[in-house]
PDB file of C-alpha atoms and ligand atoms in Angstrom:
ATOM      1  CA  MET A   1     -19.259 -28.839 -27.324  1.00 50.00           C
ATOM      2  CA  SER A   2     -19.783 -28.618 -23.593  1.00 68.00           C
ATOM      3  CA  MET A   3     -18.840 -25.899 -21.579  1.00 87.00           C
ATOM      4  CA  LYS A   4     -15.431 -26.126 -19.782  1.00 93.00           C
ATOM      5  CA  LYS A   5     -15.967 -25.834 -15.860  1.00 95.00           C
ATOM      6  CA  ILE A   6     -13.497 -23.876 -13.912  1.00 97.00           C
ATOM      7  CA  LEU A   7     -13.415 -23.298 -10.035  1.00 98.00           C
ATOM      8  CA  VAL A   8     -11.503 -20.115  -8.505  1.00 98.00           C
ATOM      9  CA  VAL A   9     -10.798 -20.598  -5.162  1.00 98.00           C
ATOM     10  CA  GLU A  10      -9.509 -17.058  -3.807  1.00 97.00           C
ATOM     11  CA  ASP A  11     -10.472 -15.161  -0.603  1.00 97.00           C
ATOM     12  CA  GLU A  12     -10.272 -11.682  -2.040  1.00 96.00           C
ATOM     13  CA  ARG A  13     -13.753 -11.569  -3.193  1.00 96.00           C
ATOM     14  CA  GLN A  14     -13.373  -8.908  -5.477  1.00 96.00           C
ATOM     15  CA  ILE A  15     -10.700 -10.823  -7.453  1.00 96.00           C
ATOM     16  CA  ALA A  16     -12.857 -13.968  -7.405  1.00 97.00           C
ATOM     17  CA  ARG A  17     -15.568 -12.020  -8.518  1.00 96.00           C
ATOM     18  CA  MET A  18     -13.669 -10.181 -11.181  1.00 96.00           C
ATOM     19  CA  VAL A  19     -12.185 -13.544 -12.570  1.00 97.00           C
ATOM     20  CA  GLN A  20     -15.355 -15.411 -12.479  1.00 96.00           C
ATOM     21  CA  ALA A  21     -17.117 -12.672 -14.816  1.00 95.00           C
ATOM     22  CA  TYR A  22     -14.275 -12.279 -17.235  1.00 95.00           C
ATOM     23  CA  LEU A  23     -14.024 -15.749 -17.534  1.00 96.00           C
ATOM     24  CA  SER A  24     -18.003 -16.441 -17.601  1.00 94.00           C
ATOM     25  CA  ARG A  25     -17.664 -13.899 -20.668  1.00 92.00           C
ATOM     26  CA  GLU A  26     -14.766 -15.648 -22.487  1.00 91.00           C
ATOM     27  CA  GLY A  27     -17.471 -18.895 -22.177  1.00 90.00           C
ATOM     28  CA  TYR A  28     -16.646 -20.700 -19.362  1.00 94.00           C
ATOM     29  CA  ARG A  29     -18.663 -22.038 -16.535  1.00 95.00           C
ATOM     30  CA  VAL A  30     -16.861 -20.658 -13.439  1.00 97.00           C
ATOM     31  CA  GLU A  31     -17.773 -21.108  -9.658  1.00 96.00           C
ATOM     32  CA  ALA A  32     -16.202 -19.424  -7.037  1.00 97.00           C
ATOM     33  CA  ALA A  33     -14.996 -20.431  -3.670  1.00 97.00           C
ATOM     34  CA  PHE A  34     -13.517 -17.951  -0.898  1.00 97.00           C
ATOM     35  CA  ASP A  35     -11.265 -20.432   1.380  1.00 97.00           C
ATOM     36  CA  GLY A  36      -9.671 -23.771   1.336  1.00 97.00           C
ATOM     37  CA  GLU A  37     -11.967 -25.715   2.923  1.00 96.00           C
ATOM     38  CA  GLU A  38     -15.265 -24.155   0.617  1.00 97.00           C
ATOM     39  CA  GLY A  39     -12.491 -25.109  -2.377  1.00 97.00           C
ATOM     40  CA  TRP A  40     -12.324 -28.592  -1.603  1.00 95.00           C
ATOM     41  CA  THR A  41     -15.970 -28.981  -1.044  1.00 95.00           C
ATOM     42  CA  ARG A  42     -17.032 -27.286  -4.547  1.00 96.00           C
ATOM     43  CA  PHE A  43     -14.206 -29.066  -6.080  1.00 95.00           C
ATOM     44  CA  ASN A  44     -15.611 -32.480  -5.044  1.00 92.00           C
ATOM     45  CA  GLU A  45     -19.252 -31.350  -5.700  1.00 92.00           C
ATOM     46  CA  GLY A  46     -18.463 -29.664  -9.031  1.00 89.00           C
ATOM     47  CA  ARG A  47     -15.517 -31.833 -10.831  1.00 89.00           C
ATOM     48  CA  PRO A  48     -14.649 -28.889 -12.403  1.00 95.00           C
ATOM     49  CA  ASP A  49     -12.112 -28.818 -15.698  1.00 94.00           C
ATOM     50  CA  LEU A  50      -9.612 -26.432 -14.320  1.00 97.00           C
ATOM     51  CA  VAL A  51      -8.779 -24.836 -10.879  1.00 98.00           C
ATOM     52  CA  ILE A  52      -7.557 -21.575 -10.612  1.00 98.00           C
ATOM     53  CA  LEU A  53      -6.010 -21.223  -6.740  1.00 97.00           C
ATOM     54  CA  ASP A  54      -4.834 -18.709  -4.566  1.00 96.00           C
ATOM     55  CA  LEU A  55      -2.005 -19.769  -2.346  1.00 94.00           C
ATOM     56  CA  MET A  56      -2.603 -17.904   0.653  1.00 93.00           C
ATOM     57  CA  LEU A  57      -6.297 -19.083   1.740  1.00 95.00           C
ATOM     58  CA  PRO A  58      -7.847 -19.075   4.983  1.00 94.00           C
ATOM     59  CA  ARG A  59      -8.803 -22.301   6.888  1.00 93.00           C
ATOM     60  CA  LEU A  60      -7.007 -24.362   4.387  1.00 94.00           C
ATOM     61  CA  HIS A  61      -3.642 -23.590   2.625  1.00 95.00           C
ATOM     62  CA  GLY A  62      -3.773 -23.422  -1.061  1.00 95.00           C
ATOM     63  CA  LEU A  63      -0.860 -25.666  -1.164  1.00 95.00           C
ATOM     64  CA  GLU A  64      -2.376 -28.270   1.086  1.00 95.00           C
ATOM     65  CA  LEU A  65      -5.828 -27.954  -1.431  1.00 96.00           C
ATOM     66  CA  ALA A  66      -3.310 -28.531  -4.233  1.00 95.00           C
ATOM     67  CA  ARG A  67      -1.859 -31.600  -2.402  1.00 92.00           C
ATOM     68  CA  ARG A  68      -5.577 -32.908  -1.555  1.00 92.00           C
ATOM     69  CA  ILE A  69      -6.596 -32.537  -5.671  1.00 92.00           C
ATOM     70  CA  ARG A  70      -3.319 -33.912  -6.753  1.00 88.00           C
ATOM     71  CA  ALA A  71      -3.801 -37.180  -4.641  1.00 85.00           C
ATOM     72  CA  GLY A  72      -7.120 -37.829  -7.066  1.00 83.00           C
ATOM     73  CA  SER A  73      -6.841 -35.863  -9.786  1.00 84.00           C
ATOM     74  CA  ASP A  74      -5.215 -34.724 -12.833  1.00 84.00           C
ATOM     75  CA  VAL A  75      -7.182 -31.797 -13.250  1.00 90.00           C
ATOM     76  CA  PRO A  76      -5.163 -28.568 -14.427  1.00 94.00           C
ATOM     77  CA  ILE A  77      -4.174 -26.014 -11.868  1.00 95.00           C
ATOM     78  CA  ILE A  78      -2.919 -22.396 -12.319  1.00 96.00           C
ATOM     79  CA  MET A  79      -1.870 -20.980  -8.958  1.00 95.00           C
ATOM     80  CA  LEU A  80      -2.673 -17.486  -8.041  1.00 95.00           C
ATOM     81  CA  THR A  81       0.758 -15.937  -6.191  1.00 91.00           C
ATOM     82  CA  ALA A  82       1.984 -13.054  -4.843  1.00 87.00           C
ATOM     83  CA  ARG A  83       5.464 -12.082  -5.938  1.00 79.00           C
ATOM     84  CA  ALA A  84       6.831 -12.690  -2.682  1.00 80.00           C
ATOM     85  CA  GLU A  85       5.714 -16.267  -2.351  1.00 84.00           C
ATOM     86  CA  GLU A  86       8.489 -17.636  -4.507  1.00 85.00           C
ATOM     87  CA  ALA A  87       8.891 -20.664  -2.053  1.00 89.00           C
ATOM     88  CA  ASP A  88       5.145 -21.623  -2.315  1.00 90.00           C
ATOM     89  CA  ARG A  89       5.220 -21.216  -6.143  1.00 89.00           C
ATOM     90  CA  VAL A  90       7.971 -23.668  -6.284  1.00 90.00           C
ATOM     91  CA  ALA A  91       6.480 -25.687  -4.044  1.00 91.00           C
ATOM     92  CA  GLY A  92       2.777 -25.829  -6.043  1.00 91.00           C
ATOM     93  CA  LEU A  93       4.821 -26.782  -9.233  1.00 90.00           C
ATOM     94  CA  GLU A  94       6.518 -29.600  -7.280  1.00 88.00           C
ATOM     95  CA  LEU A  95       3.206 -30.875  -6.148  1.00 88.00           C
ATOM     96  CA  GLY A  96       2.027 -30.799  -9.981  1.00 88.00           C
ATOM     97  CA  ALA A  97       0.342 -27.260 -10.439  1.00 92.00           C
ATOM     98  CA  ASP A  98       0.525 -26.506 -14.172  1.00 91.00           C
ATOM     99  CA  ASP A  99       1.287 -22.718 -14.233  1.00 92.00           C
ATOM    100  CA  TYR A 100       1.129 -19.936 -12.103  1.00 92.00           C
ATOM    101  CA  VAL A 101       0.286 -16.138 -12.406  1.00 94.00           C
ATOM    102  CA  THR A 102       1.658 -13.312 -10.268  1.00 93.00           C
ATOM    103  CA  LYS A 103      -0.423 -10.972  -8.648  1.00 92.00           C
ATOM    104  CA  PRO A 104      -1.273  -8.537  -9.885  1.00 91.00           C
ATOM    105  CA  PHE A 105      -2.207 -10.110 -13.029  1.00 93.00           C
ATOM    106  CA  SER A 106      -4.154  -9.174 -15.788  1.00 93.00           C
ATOM    107  CA  LEU A 107      -7.357 -10.703 -16.735  1.00 95.00           C
ATOM    108  CA  ARG A 108      -6.284 -11.372 -19.947  1.00 93.00           C
ATOM    109  CA  GLU A 109      -3.208 -13.042 -19.194  1.00 93.00           C
ATOM    110  CA  LEU A 110      -4.922 -15.462 -16.928  1.00 95.00           C
ATOM    111  CA  ALA A 111      -7.609 -16.062 -19.372  1.00 95.00           C
ATOM    112  CA  ALA A 112      -4.748 -16.969 -22.019  1.00 93.00           C
ATOM    113  CA  ARG A 113      -3.291 -19.170 -19.590  1.00 93.00           C
ATOM    114  CA  VAL A 114      -6.413 -21.136 -18.996  1.00 95.00           C
ATOM    115  CA  ARG A 115      -6.664 -21.448 -22.771  1.00 91.00           C
ATOM    116  CA  ALA A 116      -3.383 -22.513 -23.484  1.00 89.00           C
ATOM    117  CA  VAL A 117      -3.319 -24.911 -20.255  1.00 90.00           C
ATOM    118  CA  LEU A 118      -6.945 -26.589 -21.576  1.00 89.00           C
ATOM    119  CA  ARG A 119      -5.717 -26.558 -24.857  1.00 84.00           C
ATOM    120  CA  ARG A 120      -2.344 -28.802 -23.453  1.00 81.00           C
ATOM    121  CA  VAL A 121      -4.602 -31.216 -21.780  1.00 78.00           C
ATOM    122  CA  GLU A 122      -6.881 -31.951 -24.602  1.00 75.00           C
ATOM    123  CA  GLY A 123      -4.197 -32.382 -27.106  1.00 65.00           C
ATOM    124  CA  THR A 124      -2.506 -35.200 -25.133  1.00 58.00           C
ATOM    125  CA  ALA A 125      -1.921 -37.743 -27.746  1.00 51.00           C
ATOM    126  CA  PRO A 126       1.752 -37.901 -27.993  1.00 57.00           C
ATOM    127  CA  ARG A 127       3.252 -36.866 -31.072  1.00 62.00           C
ATOM    128  CA  GLU A 128       5.919 -39.219 -32.687  1.00 79.00           C
ATOM    129  CA  VAL A 129       7.837 -36.388 -34.669  1.00 84.00           C
ATOM    130  CA  MET A 130       7.125 -32.795 -33.552  1.00 85.00           C
ATOM    131  CA  GLU A 131       8.774 -29.986 -36.214  1.00 85.00           C
ATOM    132  CA  LEU A 132       9.183 -26.635 -34.838  1.00 84.00           C
ATOM    133  CA  GLY A 133      10.744 -24.356 -37.531  1.00 85.00           C
ATOM    134  CA  PRO A 134      14.192 -25.310 -37.739  1.00 90.00           C
ATOM    135  CA  LEU A 135      14.039 -27.984 -34.829  1.00 92.00           C
ATOM    136  CA  LYS A 136      12.344 -31.204 -35.576  1.00 92.00           C
ATOM    137  CA  ILE A 137      12.538 -33.805 -32.797  1.00 92.00           C
ATOM    138  CA  ASP A 138      12.033 -37.417 -33.573  1.00 90.00           C
ATOM    139  CA  PHE A 139      10.941 -39.143 -30.261  1.00 86.00           C
ATOM    140  CA  ALA A 140      10.572 -42.900 -31.449  1.00 80.00           C
ATOM    141  CA  ALA A 141      14.287 -42.649 -33.196  1.00 84.00           C
ATOM    142  CA  ARG A 142      15.589 -40.532 -30.510  1.00 90.00           C
ATOM    143  CA  GLU A 143      17.192 -38.109 -33.522  1.00 92.00           C
ATOM    144  CA  VAL A 144      16.917 -34.486 -33.286  1.00 95.00           C
ATOM    145  CA  TYR A 145      17.550 -32.372 -36.474  1.00 94.00           C
ATOM    146  CA  LEU A 146      18.606 -28.638 -36.778  1.00 94.00           C
ATOM    147  CA  GLU A 147      17.965 -26.999 -40.024  1.00 92.00           C
ATOM    148  CA  GLY A 148      17.888 -30.638 -41.538  1.00 92.00           C
ATOM    149  CA  LYS A 149      21.071 -31.943 -40.219  1.00 94.00           C
ATOM    150  CA  PRO A 150      21.200 -34.263 -37.170  1.00 94.00           C
ATOM    151  CA  VAL A 151      22.270 -32.835 -33.805  1.00 96.00           C
ATOM    152  CA  GLU A 152      24.413 -35.383 -31.354  1.00 94.00           C
ATOM    153  CA  LEU A 153      23.065 -35.209 -27.945  1.00 94.00           C
ATOM    154  CA  THR A 154      23.744 -37.279 -24.784  1.00 92.00           C
ATOM    155  CA  PRO A 155      21.157 -39.505 -24.051  1.00 89.00           C
ATOM    156  CA  THR A 156      20.504 -37.145 -20.940  1.00 90.00           C
ATOM    157  CA  GLU A 157      20.240 -34.339 -23.272  1.00 94.00           C
ATOM    158  CA  PHE A 158      17.888 -36.336 -24.965  1.00 93.00           C
ATOM    159  CA  ASP A 159      15.645 -37.334 -22.113  1.00 91.00           C
ATOM    160  CA  LEU A 160      15.860 -33.967 -20.740  1.00 94.00           C
ATOM    161  CA  LEU A 161      14.749 -32.277 -24.051  1.00 95.00           C
ATOM    162  CA  ALA A 162      12.055 -34.726 -24.890  1.00 92.00           C
ATOM    163  CA  TYR A 163      10.298 -34.075 -21.566  1.00 91.00           C
ATOM    164  CA  LEU A 164      10.423 -30.269 -21.866  1.00 93.00           C
ATOM    165  CA  ALA A 165       9.051 -30.627 -25.423  1.00 90.00           C
ATOM    166  CA  ARG A 166       6.314 -33.095 -24.463  1.00 84.00           C
ATOM    167  CA  HIS A 167       5.024 -30.814 -21.975  1.00 83.00           C
ATOM    168  CA  PRO A 168       5.285 -27.510 -23.593  1.00 81.00           C
ATOM    169  CA  GLY A 169       4.490 -24.166 -21.814  1.00 83.00           C
ATOM    170  CA  ARG A 170       4.858 -25.834 -18.383  1.00 86.00           C
ATOM    171  CA  VAL A 171       7.024 -24.769 -16.413  1.00 90.00           C
ATOM    172  CA  PHE A 172       9.570 -27.198 -14.426  1.00 92.00           C
ATOM    173  CA  THR A 173      11.631 -26.904 -11.568  1.00 92.00           C
ATOM    174  CA  ARG A 174      15.243 -28.183 -11.562  1.00 92.00           C
ATOM    175  CA  THR A 175      14.142 -30.909  -8.963  1.00 88.00           C
ATOM    176  CA  GLU A 176      11.562 -31.858 -11.139  1.00 87.00           C
ATOM    177  CA  LEU A 177      13.641 -32.364 -14.152  1.00 91.00           C
ATOM    178  CA  LEU A 178      16.401 -34.200 -12.313  1.00 88.00           C
ATOM    179  CA  GLU A 179      13.347 -36.762 -11.371  1.00 82.00           C
ATOM    180  CA  ALA A 180      12.482 -36.952 -14.716  1.00 82.00           C
ATOM    181  CA  ILE A 181      15.717 -37.716 -16.399  1.00 83.00           C
ATOM    182  CA  GLN A 182      16.266 -39.783 -13.423  1.00 75.00           C
ATOM    183  CA  GLU A 183      20.067 -38.770 -12.849  1.00 62.00           C
ATOM    184  CA  ARG A 184      20.789 -40.340  -9.631  1.00 54.00           C
ATOM    185  CA  SER A 185      24.523 -39.774  -9.642  1.00 57.00           C
ATOM    186  CA  TYR A 186      26.725 -38.110  -6.609  1.00 55.00           C
ATOM    187  CA  ALA A 187      26.707 -35.226  -8.839  1.00 60.00           C
ATOM    188  CA  SER A 188      23.119 -34.475  -9.362  1.00 67.00           C
ATOM    189  CA  LEU A 189      22.503 -31.483  -7.616  1.00 76.00           C
ATOM    190  CA  PRO A 190      19.542 -29.181  -9.193  1.00 76.00           C
ATOM    191  CA  ARG A 191      22.431 -27.056 -10.660  1.00 81.00           C
ATOM    192  CA  THR A 192      23.538 -30.171 -12.911  1.00 87.00           C
ATOM    193  CA  ILE A 193      20.045 -29.239 -14.745  1.00 91.00           C
ATOM    194  CA  ASP A 194      21.247 -25.794 -15.829  1.00 94.00           C
ATOM    195  CA  SER A 195      24.774 -27.161 -17.448  1.00 93.00           C
ATOM    196  CA  HIS A 196      22.726 -29.932 -19.211  1.00 94.00           C
ATOM    197  CA  ILE A 197      20.489 -26.883 -20.475  1.00 96.00           C
ATOM    198  CA  LYS A 198      23.367 -24.990 -21.342  1.00 96.00           C
ATOM    199  CA  ASN A 199      24.847 -27.550 -23.570  1.00 96.00           C
ATOM    200  CA  LEU A 200      21.352 -28.509 -25.070  1.00 97.00           C
ATOM    201  CA  ARG A 201      20.886 -24.723 -25.813  1.00 97.00           C
ATOM    202  CA  HIS A 202      24.237 -24.688 -27.806  1.00 96.00           C
ATOM    203  CA  LYS A 203      23.168 -28.195 -29.459  1.00 96.00           C
ATOM    204  CA  ILE A 204      19.668 -26.883 -30.612  1.00 96.00           C
ATOM    205  CA  GLU A 205      19.242 -23.063 -30.331  1.00 95.00           C
ATOM    206  CA  PRO A 206      20.010 -21.205 -33.667  1.00 91.00           C
ATOM    207  CA  ASP A 207      20.993 -18.538 -31.229  1.00 93.00           C
ATOM    208  CA  PRO A 208      22.312 -20.032 -27.834  1.00 93.00           C
ATOM    209  CA  ALA A 209      22.705 -16.582 -26.583  1.00 93.00           C
ATOM    210  CA  SER A 210      18.633 -15.709 -27.141  1.00 94.00           C
ATOM    211  CA  PRO A 211      16.893 -18.999 -26.949  1.00 95.00           C
ATOM    212  CA  GLN A 212      13.563 -19.507 -28.456  1.00 94.00           C
ATOM    213  CA  PHE A 213      13.189 -23.291 -27.385  1.00 95.00           C
ATOM    214  CA  ILE A 214      14.231 -23.746 -23.949  1.00 96.00           C
ATOM    215  CA  LEU A 215      13.098 -20.600 -21.868  1.00 95.00           C
ATOM    216  CA  THR A 216      14.842 -19.738 -18.306  1.00 95.00           C
ATOM    217  CA  VAL A 217      11.790 -18.973 -15.918  1.00 93.00           C
ATOM    218  CA  HIS A 218      13.298 -16.698 -13.441  1.00 90.00           C
ATOM    219  CA  GLY A 219      13.222 -17.864  -9.823  1.00 88.00           C
ATOM    220  CA  VAL A 220      11.622 -21.119 -11.024  1.00 91.00           C
ATOM    221  CA  GLY A 221      13.547 -23.193 -13.495  1.00 94.00           C
ATOM    222  CA  TYR A 222      12.550 -24.058 -17.385  1.00 96.00           C
ATOM    223  CA  LYS A 223      10.130 -24.270 -19.989  1.00 94.00           C
ATOM    224  CA  PHE A 224       9.693 -25.220 -23.487  1.00 93.00           C
ATOM    225  CA  HIS A 225       8.202 -22.446 -25.680  1.00 89.00           C
ATOM    226  CA  LEU A 226       5.775 -23.421 -28.384  1.00 75.00           C
ATOM    227  CA  ALA A 227       4.737 -20.463 -30.598  1.00 61.00           C
ATOM    228  CA  GLU A 228       0.897 -19.808 -30.178  1.00 44.00           C
ATOM    229  CA  GLY A 229      -0.803 -22.228 -32.503  1.00 38.00           C
ATOM    230  CA  GLY A 230       2.147 -24.243 -32.876  1.00 37.00           C
TER     231      GLY A 230
HETATM  232 CA1   CA B 301      -5.527 -14.850  -0.550  1.00 81.49          CA
END
């Protein structure tokens, strides 16, 4: 198995070096770039399997770098953001970044995200039936079962659930989810998603008050939770 290549773009050299050292020990080949332009050059030369991207970067902003990368590549991107950069984080997810980690972060957490994102990218063969404990989704038949009993979902609810479940662990903004279900009625404000999610939870969650499948990511949107190894 060849070593996965990771590019870290981060102008705080100490952080970049720590990430590089930690992920190298985890078995990845890690390159670092210290500003946005250098990141773009290294990306094109190195063709990494994953990019860890700080957003506040000199010379070329992280969002602009993400936009350039996404224009020609599906390489997974994990953003490093400060707590105060919520708007940037949302913009980054809308540009197609896969995940984010908020500074200060633990190296262990970052490594776990890296593993999860790489695993997701590798296992992209679409499954036709997904069974998650009490929940079963049959994508082809558009049927959902909870504890063996069929669940009645509206077409929009099914589309939303299927979209989330096909991208487990990935955080989506409300706008992305609206686009995904192609809801274009006059009422489709981002908050419309909240009411669909609420209805879905009542139908598919064993305990809608403490959801185990569709999780809220505060300040951002929603994600579908898959237990480790699931
Ligand atoms: Ca920075």
